[in-house]
PDB file of C-alpha atoms and ligand atoms in Angstrom:
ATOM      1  CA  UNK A   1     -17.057   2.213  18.874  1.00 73.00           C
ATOM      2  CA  UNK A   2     -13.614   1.001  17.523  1.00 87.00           C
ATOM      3  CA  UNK A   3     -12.555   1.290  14.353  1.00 97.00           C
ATOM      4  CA  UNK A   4     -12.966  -1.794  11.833  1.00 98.00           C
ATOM      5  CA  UNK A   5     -10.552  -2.059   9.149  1.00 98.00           C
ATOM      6  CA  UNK A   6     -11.440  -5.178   6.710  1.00 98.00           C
ATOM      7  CA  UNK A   7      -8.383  -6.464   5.387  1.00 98.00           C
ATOM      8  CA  UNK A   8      -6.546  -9.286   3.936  1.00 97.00           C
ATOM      9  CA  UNK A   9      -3.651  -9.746   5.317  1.00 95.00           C
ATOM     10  CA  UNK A  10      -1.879 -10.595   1.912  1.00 96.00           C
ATOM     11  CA  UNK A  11      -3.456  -7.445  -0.025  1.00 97.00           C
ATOM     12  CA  UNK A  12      -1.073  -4.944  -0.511  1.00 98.00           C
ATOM     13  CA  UNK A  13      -3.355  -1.740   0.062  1.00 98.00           C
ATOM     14  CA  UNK A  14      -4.951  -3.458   3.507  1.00 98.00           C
ATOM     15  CA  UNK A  15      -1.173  -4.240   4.328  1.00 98.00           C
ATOM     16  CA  UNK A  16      -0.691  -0.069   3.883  1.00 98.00           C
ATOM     17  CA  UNK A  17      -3.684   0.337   6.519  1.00 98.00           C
ATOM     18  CA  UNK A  18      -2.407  -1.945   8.746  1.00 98.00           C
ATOM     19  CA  UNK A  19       1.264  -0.056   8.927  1.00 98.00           C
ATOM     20  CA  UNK A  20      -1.104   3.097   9.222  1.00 98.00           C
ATOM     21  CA  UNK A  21      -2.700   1.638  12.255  1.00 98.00           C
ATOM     22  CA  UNK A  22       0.209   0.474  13.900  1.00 98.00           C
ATOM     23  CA  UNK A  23       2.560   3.357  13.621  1.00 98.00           C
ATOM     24  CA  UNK A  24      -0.392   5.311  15.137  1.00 98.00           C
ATOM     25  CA  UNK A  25      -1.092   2.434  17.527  1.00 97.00           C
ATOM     26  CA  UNK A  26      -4.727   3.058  16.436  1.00 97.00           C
ATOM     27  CA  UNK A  27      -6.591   0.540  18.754  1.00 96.00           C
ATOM     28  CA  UNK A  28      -8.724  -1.419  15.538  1.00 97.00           C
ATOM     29  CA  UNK A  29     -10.487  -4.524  15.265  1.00 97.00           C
ATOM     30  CA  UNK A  30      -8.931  -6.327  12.032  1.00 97.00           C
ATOM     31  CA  UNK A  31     -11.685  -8.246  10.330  1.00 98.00           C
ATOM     32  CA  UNK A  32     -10.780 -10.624   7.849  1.00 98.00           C
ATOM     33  CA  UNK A  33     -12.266 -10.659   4.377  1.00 98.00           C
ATOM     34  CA  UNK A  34     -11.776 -13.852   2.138  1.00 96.00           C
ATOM     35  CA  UNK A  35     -11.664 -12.982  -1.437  1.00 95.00           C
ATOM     36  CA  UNK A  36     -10.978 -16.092  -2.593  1.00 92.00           C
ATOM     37  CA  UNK A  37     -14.172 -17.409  -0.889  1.00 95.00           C
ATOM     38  CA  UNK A  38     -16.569 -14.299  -2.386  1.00 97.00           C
ATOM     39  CA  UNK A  39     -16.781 -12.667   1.056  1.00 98.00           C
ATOM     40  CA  UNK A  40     -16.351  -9.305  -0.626  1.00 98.00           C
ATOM     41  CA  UNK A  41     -19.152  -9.922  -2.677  1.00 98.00           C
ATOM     42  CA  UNK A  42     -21.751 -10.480  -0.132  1.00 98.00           C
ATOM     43  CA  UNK A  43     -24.481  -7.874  -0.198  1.00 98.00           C
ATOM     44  CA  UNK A  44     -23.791  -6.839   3.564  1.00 97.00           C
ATOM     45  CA  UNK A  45     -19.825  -5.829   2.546  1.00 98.00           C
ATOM     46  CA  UNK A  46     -21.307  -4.457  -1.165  1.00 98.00           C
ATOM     47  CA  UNK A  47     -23.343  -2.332   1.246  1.00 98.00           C
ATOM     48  CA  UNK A  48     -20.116  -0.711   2.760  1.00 97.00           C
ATOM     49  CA  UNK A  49     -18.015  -0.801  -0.344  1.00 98.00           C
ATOM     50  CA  UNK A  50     -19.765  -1.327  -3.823  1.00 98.00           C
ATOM     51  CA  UNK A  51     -16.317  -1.419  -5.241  1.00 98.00           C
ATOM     52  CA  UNK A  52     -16.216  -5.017  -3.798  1.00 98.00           C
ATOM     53  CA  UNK A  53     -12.299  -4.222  -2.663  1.00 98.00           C
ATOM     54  CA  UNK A  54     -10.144  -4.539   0.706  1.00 98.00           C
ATOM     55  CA  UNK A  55      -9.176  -2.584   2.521  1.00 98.00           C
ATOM     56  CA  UNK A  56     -12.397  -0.663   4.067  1.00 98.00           C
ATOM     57  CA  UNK A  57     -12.628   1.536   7.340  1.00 98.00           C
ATOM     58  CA  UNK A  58     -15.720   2.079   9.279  1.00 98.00           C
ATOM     59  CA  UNK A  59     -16.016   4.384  11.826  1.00 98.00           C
ATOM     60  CA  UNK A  60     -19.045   4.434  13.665  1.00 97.00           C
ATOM     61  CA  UNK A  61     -21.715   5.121  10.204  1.00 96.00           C
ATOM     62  CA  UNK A  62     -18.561   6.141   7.980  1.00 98.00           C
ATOM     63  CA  UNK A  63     -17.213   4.346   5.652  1.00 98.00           C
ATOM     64  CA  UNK A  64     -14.571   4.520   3.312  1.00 98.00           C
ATOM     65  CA  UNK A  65     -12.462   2.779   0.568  1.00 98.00           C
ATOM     66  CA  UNK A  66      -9.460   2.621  -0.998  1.00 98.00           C
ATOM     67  CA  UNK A  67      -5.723   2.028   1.180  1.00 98.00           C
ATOM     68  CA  UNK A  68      -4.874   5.520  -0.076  1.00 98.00           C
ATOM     69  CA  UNK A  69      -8.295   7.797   1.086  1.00 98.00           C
ATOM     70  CA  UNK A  70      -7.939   5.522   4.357  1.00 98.00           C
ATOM     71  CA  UNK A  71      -4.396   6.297   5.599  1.00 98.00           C
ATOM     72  CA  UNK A  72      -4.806  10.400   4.673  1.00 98.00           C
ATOM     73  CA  UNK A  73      -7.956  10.060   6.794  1.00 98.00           C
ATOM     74  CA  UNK A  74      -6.497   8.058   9.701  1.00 98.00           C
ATOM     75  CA  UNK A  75      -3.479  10.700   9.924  1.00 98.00           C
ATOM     76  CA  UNK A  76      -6.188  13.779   9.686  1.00 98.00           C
ATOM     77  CA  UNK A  77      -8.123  12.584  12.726  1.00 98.00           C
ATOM     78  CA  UNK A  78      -6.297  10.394  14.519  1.00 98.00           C
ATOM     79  CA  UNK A  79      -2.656  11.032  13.494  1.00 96.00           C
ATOM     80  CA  UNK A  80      -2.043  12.770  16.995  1.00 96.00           C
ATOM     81  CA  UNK A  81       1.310  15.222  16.829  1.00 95.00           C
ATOM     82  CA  UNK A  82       1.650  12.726  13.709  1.00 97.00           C
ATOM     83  CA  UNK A  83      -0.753  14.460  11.915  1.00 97.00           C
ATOM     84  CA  UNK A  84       1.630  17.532  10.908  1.00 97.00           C
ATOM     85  CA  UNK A  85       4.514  15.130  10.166  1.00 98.00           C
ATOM     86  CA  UNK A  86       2.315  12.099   7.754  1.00 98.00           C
ATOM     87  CA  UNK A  87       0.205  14.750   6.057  1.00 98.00           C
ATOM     88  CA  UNK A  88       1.116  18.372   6.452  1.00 97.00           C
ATOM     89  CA  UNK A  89      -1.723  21.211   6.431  1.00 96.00           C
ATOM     90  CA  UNK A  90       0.479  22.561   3.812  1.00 97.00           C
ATOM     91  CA  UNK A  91      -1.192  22.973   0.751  1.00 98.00           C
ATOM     92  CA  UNK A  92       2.272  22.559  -1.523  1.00 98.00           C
ATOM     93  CA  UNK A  93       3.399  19.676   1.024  1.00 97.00           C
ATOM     94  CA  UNK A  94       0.097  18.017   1.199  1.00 98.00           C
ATOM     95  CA  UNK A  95      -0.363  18.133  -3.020  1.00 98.00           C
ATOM     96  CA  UNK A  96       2.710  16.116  -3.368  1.00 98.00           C
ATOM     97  CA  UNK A  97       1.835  13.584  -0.922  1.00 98.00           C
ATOM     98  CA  UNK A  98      -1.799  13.327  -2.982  1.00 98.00           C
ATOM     99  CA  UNK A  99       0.675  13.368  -6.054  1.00 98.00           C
ATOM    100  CA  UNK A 100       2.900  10.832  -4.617  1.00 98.00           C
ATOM    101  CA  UNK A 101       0.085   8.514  -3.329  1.00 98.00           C
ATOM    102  CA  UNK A 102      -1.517   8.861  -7.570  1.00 98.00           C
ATOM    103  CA  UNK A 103       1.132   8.096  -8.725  1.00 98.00           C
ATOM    104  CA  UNK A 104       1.174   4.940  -6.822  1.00 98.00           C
ATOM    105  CA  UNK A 105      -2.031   3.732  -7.504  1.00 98.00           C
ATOM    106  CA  UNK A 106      -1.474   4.499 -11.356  1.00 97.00           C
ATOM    107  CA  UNK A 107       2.376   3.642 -11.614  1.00 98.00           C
ATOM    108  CA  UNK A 108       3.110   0.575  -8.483  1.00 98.00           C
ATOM    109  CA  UNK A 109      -0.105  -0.502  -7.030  1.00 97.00           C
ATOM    110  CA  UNK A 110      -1.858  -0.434 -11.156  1.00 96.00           C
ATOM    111  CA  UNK A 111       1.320  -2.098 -12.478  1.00 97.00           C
ATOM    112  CA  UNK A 112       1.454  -5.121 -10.486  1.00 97.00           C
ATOM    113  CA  UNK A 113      -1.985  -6.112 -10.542  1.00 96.00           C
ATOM    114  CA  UNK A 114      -1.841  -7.268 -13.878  1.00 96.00           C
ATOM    115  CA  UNK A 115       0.725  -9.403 -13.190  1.00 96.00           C
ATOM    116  CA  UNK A 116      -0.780 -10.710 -10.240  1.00 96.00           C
ATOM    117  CA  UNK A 117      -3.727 -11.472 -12.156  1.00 94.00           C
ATOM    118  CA  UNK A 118      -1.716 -13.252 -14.812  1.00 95.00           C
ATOM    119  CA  UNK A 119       0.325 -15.507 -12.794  1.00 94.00           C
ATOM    120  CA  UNK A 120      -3.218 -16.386 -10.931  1.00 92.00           C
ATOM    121  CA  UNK A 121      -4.718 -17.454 -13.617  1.00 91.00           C
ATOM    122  CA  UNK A 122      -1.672 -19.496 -15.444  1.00 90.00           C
ATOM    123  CA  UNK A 123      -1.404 -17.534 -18.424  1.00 93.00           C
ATOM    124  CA  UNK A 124       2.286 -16.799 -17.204  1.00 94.00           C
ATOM    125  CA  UNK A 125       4.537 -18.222 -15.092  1.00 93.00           C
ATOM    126  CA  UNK A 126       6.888 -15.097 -14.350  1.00 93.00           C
ATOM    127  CA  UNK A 127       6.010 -11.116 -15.316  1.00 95.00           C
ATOM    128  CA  UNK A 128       6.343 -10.760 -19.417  1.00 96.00           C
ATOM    129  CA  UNK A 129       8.859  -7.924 -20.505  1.00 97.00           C
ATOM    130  CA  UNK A 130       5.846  -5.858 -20.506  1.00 97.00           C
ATOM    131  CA  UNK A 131       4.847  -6.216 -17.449  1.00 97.00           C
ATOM    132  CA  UNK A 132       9.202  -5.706 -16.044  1.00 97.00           C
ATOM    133  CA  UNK A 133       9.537  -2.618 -18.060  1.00 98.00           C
ATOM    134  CA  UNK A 134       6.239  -1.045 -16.661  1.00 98.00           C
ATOM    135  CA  UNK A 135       6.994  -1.403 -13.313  1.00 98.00           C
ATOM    136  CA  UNK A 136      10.832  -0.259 -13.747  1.00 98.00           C
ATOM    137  CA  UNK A 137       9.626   2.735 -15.135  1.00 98.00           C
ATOM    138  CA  UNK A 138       7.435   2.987 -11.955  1.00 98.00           C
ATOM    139  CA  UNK A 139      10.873   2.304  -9.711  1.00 98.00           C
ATOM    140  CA  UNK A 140      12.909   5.163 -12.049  1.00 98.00           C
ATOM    141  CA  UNK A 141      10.344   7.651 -11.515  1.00 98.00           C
ATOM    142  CA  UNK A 142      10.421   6.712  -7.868  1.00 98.00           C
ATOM    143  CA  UNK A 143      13.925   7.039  -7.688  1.00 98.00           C
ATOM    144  CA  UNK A 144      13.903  10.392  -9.593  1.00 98.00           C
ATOM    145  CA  UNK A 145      11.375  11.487  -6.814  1.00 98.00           C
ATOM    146  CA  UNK A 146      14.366  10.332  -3.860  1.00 98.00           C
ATOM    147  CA  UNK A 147      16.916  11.963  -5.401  1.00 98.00           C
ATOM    148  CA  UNK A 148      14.912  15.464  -4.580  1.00 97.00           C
ATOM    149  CA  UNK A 149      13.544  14.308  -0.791  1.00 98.00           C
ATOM    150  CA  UNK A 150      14.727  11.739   1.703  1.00 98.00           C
ATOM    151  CA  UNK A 151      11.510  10.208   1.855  1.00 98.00           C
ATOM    152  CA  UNK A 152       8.493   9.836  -1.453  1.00 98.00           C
ATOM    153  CA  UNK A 153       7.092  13.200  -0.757  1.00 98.00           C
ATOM    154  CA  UNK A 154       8.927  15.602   2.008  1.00 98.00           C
ATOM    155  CA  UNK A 155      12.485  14.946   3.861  1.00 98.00           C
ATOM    156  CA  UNK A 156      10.523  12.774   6.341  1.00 98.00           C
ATOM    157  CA  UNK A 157       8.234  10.013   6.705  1.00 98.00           C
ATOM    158  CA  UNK A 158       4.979  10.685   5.324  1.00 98.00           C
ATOM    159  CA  UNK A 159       1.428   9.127   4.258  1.00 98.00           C
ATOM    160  CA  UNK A 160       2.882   8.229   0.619  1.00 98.00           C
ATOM    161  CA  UNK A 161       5.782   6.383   1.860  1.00 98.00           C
ATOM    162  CA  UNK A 162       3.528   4.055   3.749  1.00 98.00           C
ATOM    163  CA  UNK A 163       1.370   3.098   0.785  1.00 98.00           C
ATOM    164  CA  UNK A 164       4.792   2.785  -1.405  1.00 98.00           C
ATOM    165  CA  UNK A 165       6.095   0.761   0.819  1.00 98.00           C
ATOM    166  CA  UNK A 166       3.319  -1.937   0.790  1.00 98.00           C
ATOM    167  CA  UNK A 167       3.254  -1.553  -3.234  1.00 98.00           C
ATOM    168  CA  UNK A 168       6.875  -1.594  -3.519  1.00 98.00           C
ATOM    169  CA  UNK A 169       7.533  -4.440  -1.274  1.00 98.00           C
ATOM    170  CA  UNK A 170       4.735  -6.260  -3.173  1.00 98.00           C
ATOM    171  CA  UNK A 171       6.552  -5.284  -6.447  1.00 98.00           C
ATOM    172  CA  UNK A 172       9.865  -6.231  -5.621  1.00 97.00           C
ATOM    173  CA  UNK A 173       8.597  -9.614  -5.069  1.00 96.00           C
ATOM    174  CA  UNK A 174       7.633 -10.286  -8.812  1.00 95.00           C
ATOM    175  CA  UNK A 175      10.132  -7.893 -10.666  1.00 96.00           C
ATOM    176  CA  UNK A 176      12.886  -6.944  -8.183  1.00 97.00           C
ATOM    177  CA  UNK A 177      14.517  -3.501  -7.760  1.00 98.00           C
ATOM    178  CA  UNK A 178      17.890  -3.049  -9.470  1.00 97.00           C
ATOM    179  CA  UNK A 179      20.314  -1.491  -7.758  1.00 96.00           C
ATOM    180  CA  UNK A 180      21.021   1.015 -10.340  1.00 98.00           C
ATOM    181  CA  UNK A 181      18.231   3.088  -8.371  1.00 98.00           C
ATOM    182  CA  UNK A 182      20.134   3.495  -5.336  1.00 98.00           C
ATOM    183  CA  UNK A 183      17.948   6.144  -4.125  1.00 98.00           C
ATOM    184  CA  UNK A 184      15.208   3.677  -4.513  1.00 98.00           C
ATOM    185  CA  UNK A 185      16.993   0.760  -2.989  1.00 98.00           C
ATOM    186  CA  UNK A 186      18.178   3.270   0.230  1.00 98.00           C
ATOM    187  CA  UNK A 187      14.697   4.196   0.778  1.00 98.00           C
ATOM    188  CA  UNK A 188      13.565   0.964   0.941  1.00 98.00           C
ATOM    189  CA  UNK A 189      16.518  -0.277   3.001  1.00 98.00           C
ATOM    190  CA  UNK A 190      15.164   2.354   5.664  1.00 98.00           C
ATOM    191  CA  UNK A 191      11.657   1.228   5.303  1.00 98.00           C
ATOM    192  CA  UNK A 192      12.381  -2.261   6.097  1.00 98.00           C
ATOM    193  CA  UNK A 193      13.714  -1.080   8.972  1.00 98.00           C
ATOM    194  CA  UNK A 194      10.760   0.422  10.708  1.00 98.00           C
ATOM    195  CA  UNK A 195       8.805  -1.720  13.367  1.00 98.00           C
ATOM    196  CA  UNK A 196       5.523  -0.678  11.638  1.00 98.00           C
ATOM    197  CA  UNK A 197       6.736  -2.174   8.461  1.00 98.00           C
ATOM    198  CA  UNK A 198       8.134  -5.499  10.094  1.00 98.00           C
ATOM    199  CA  UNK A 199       5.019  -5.659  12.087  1.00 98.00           C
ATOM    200  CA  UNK A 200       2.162  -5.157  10.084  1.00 98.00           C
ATOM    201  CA  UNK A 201       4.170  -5.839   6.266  1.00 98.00           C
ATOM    202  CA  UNK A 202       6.239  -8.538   6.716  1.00 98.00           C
ATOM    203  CA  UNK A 203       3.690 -11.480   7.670  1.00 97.00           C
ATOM    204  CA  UNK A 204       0.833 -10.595   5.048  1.00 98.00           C
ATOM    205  CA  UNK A 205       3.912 -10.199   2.334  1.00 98.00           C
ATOM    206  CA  UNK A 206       4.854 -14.347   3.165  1.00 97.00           C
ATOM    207  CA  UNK A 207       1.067 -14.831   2.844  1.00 96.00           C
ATOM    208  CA  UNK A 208       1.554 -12.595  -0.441  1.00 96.00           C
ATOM    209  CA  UNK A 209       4.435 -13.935  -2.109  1.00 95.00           C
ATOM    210  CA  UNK A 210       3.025 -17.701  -1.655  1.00 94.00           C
ATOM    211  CA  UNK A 211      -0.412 -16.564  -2.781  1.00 92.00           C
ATOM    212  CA  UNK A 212       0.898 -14.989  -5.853  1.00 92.00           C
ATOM    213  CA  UNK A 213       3.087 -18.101  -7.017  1.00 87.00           C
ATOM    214  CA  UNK A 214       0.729 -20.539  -6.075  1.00 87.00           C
ATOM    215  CA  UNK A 215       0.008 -21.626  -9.500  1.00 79.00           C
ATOM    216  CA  UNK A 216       3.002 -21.814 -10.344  1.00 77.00           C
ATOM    217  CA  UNK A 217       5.023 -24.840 -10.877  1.00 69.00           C
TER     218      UNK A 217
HETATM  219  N1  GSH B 301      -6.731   1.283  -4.981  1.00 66.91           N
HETATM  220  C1  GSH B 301      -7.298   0.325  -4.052  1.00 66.91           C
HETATM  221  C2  GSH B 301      -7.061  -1.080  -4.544  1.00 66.91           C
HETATM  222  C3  GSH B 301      -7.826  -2.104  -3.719  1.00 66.91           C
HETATM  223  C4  GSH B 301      -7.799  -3.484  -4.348  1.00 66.91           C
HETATM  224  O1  GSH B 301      -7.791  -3.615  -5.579  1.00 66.91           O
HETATM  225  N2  GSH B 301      -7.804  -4.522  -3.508  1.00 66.91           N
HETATM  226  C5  GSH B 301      -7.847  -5.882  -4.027  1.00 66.91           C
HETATM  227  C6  GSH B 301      -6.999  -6.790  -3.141  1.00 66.91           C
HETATM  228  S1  GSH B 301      -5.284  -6.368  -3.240  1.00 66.91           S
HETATM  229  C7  GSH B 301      -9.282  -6.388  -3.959  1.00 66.91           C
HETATM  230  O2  GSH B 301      -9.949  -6.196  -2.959  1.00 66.91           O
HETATM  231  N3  GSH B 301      -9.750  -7.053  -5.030  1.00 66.91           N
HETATM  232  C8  GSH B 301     -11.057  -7.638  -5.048  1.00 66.91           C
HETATM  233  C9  GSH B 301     -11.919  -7.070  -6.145  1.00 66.91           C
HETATM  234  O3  GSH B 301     -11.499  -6.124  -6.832  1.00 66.91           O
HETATM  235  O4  GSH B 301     -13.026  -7.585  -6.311  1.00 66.91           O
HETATM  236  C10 GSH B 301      -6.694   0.555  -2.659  1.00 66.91           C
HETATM  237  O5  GSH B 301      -5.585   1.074  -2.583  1.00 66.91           O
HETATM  238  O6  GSH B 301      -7.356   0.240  -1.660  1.00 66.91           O
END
């Protein structure tokens, strides 16, 4: 049975799964979820994930959430001779990678939702200083990670760089990165270069970007 990963191609974490999938050139069926029409609240996807979010994976009876569980588990089993480079067996390697990929979900990913939410529902009509200084401090400490390692976690290309690089793209959209972390902006330069990122990033971040500023006028 081949995997399933339910996705919108706009979300930022399904956009992470989907780079997962094609820089393993994991053969997937995509199935698309509509949040905007409830489709994530039916009880048959409730069923799979009672957290009522995208992305989800199911293989065969197993199912899992969250863009962050999914990608460490896709590189575990099916990461090939990937599977040493996106998420190392060791245990110092591997923490900062988990460290890495918390720190996005609390710092990038947690930060930009609010605003997302916000501009969605018209109580804004561009990110409050609030909402700019919470997600610099998310770029600094990002940057203050890349002046230690070429890449988020390790001096190559791992699990945590593809979830940044969905939340950071996504980011940089509403509050964009200033050059004075040139770490940060060098890292991302690189990212954007990757086929996986052009391939399975670029398209859903259009979708993204109008989504997001679709209210406003
Ligand atoms: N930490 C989760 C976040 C998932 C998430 O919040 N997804 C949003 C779309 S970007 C969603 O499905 N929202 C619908 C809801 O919460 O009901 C991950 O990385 O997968």
């Amino acid at each position: 049975m081949p995997l399933k990963i339910y996705k919108m191609d706009a979300s930022p974490p399904a956009r992470a799964v989907l780079m997962m999938a094609e820089l393993l050139e994991l053969r997937h069926e995509a199935v698309d979820v509509n949040l905007m029409a409830g489709e994530h609240l039916t009880p048959d996807y409730l069923k799979k994930n009672p957290q009522h979010t995208v992305p989800v994976l199911e293989d065969g009876d197993f199912y899992l959430a969250d863009s962050h569980a999914i990608n460490t588990y896709l590189a575990s089993k099916y990461g090939g001779p990937l599977s040493a480079q996106l998420y190392p067996a060791d245990y110092q390697v591997r923490a900062t990678i988990n460290s890495r990929l918390f720190f996005d979900i609390s710092a990038i990913q947690g930060a930009t939702s609010p605003i997302v939410g916000a501009l969605l529902s018209g109580a804004i009509t561009s990110p409050t200083k609030e909402h700019i200084d919470k997600l610099n401090s998310g770029y600094e400490i990002l940057d203050k990670y890349l002046q230690k390692t070429k890449f988020a976690a390790a001096d190559h290309l791992t699990v945590a760089d593809i979830s940044l690089a969905a939340s950071v793209s996504s980011a940089s959209i509403m509050v964009p990165i200033d050059e004075k972390y040139s770490k940060l902006t060098a890292w991302f330069n690189t990212i954007q270069q990757e086929d996986w990122y052009k391939k399975a990033n670029v398209p859903g971040l259009e979708a993204y970007k109008a989504f997001v500023f679709s209210r406003v006028k």
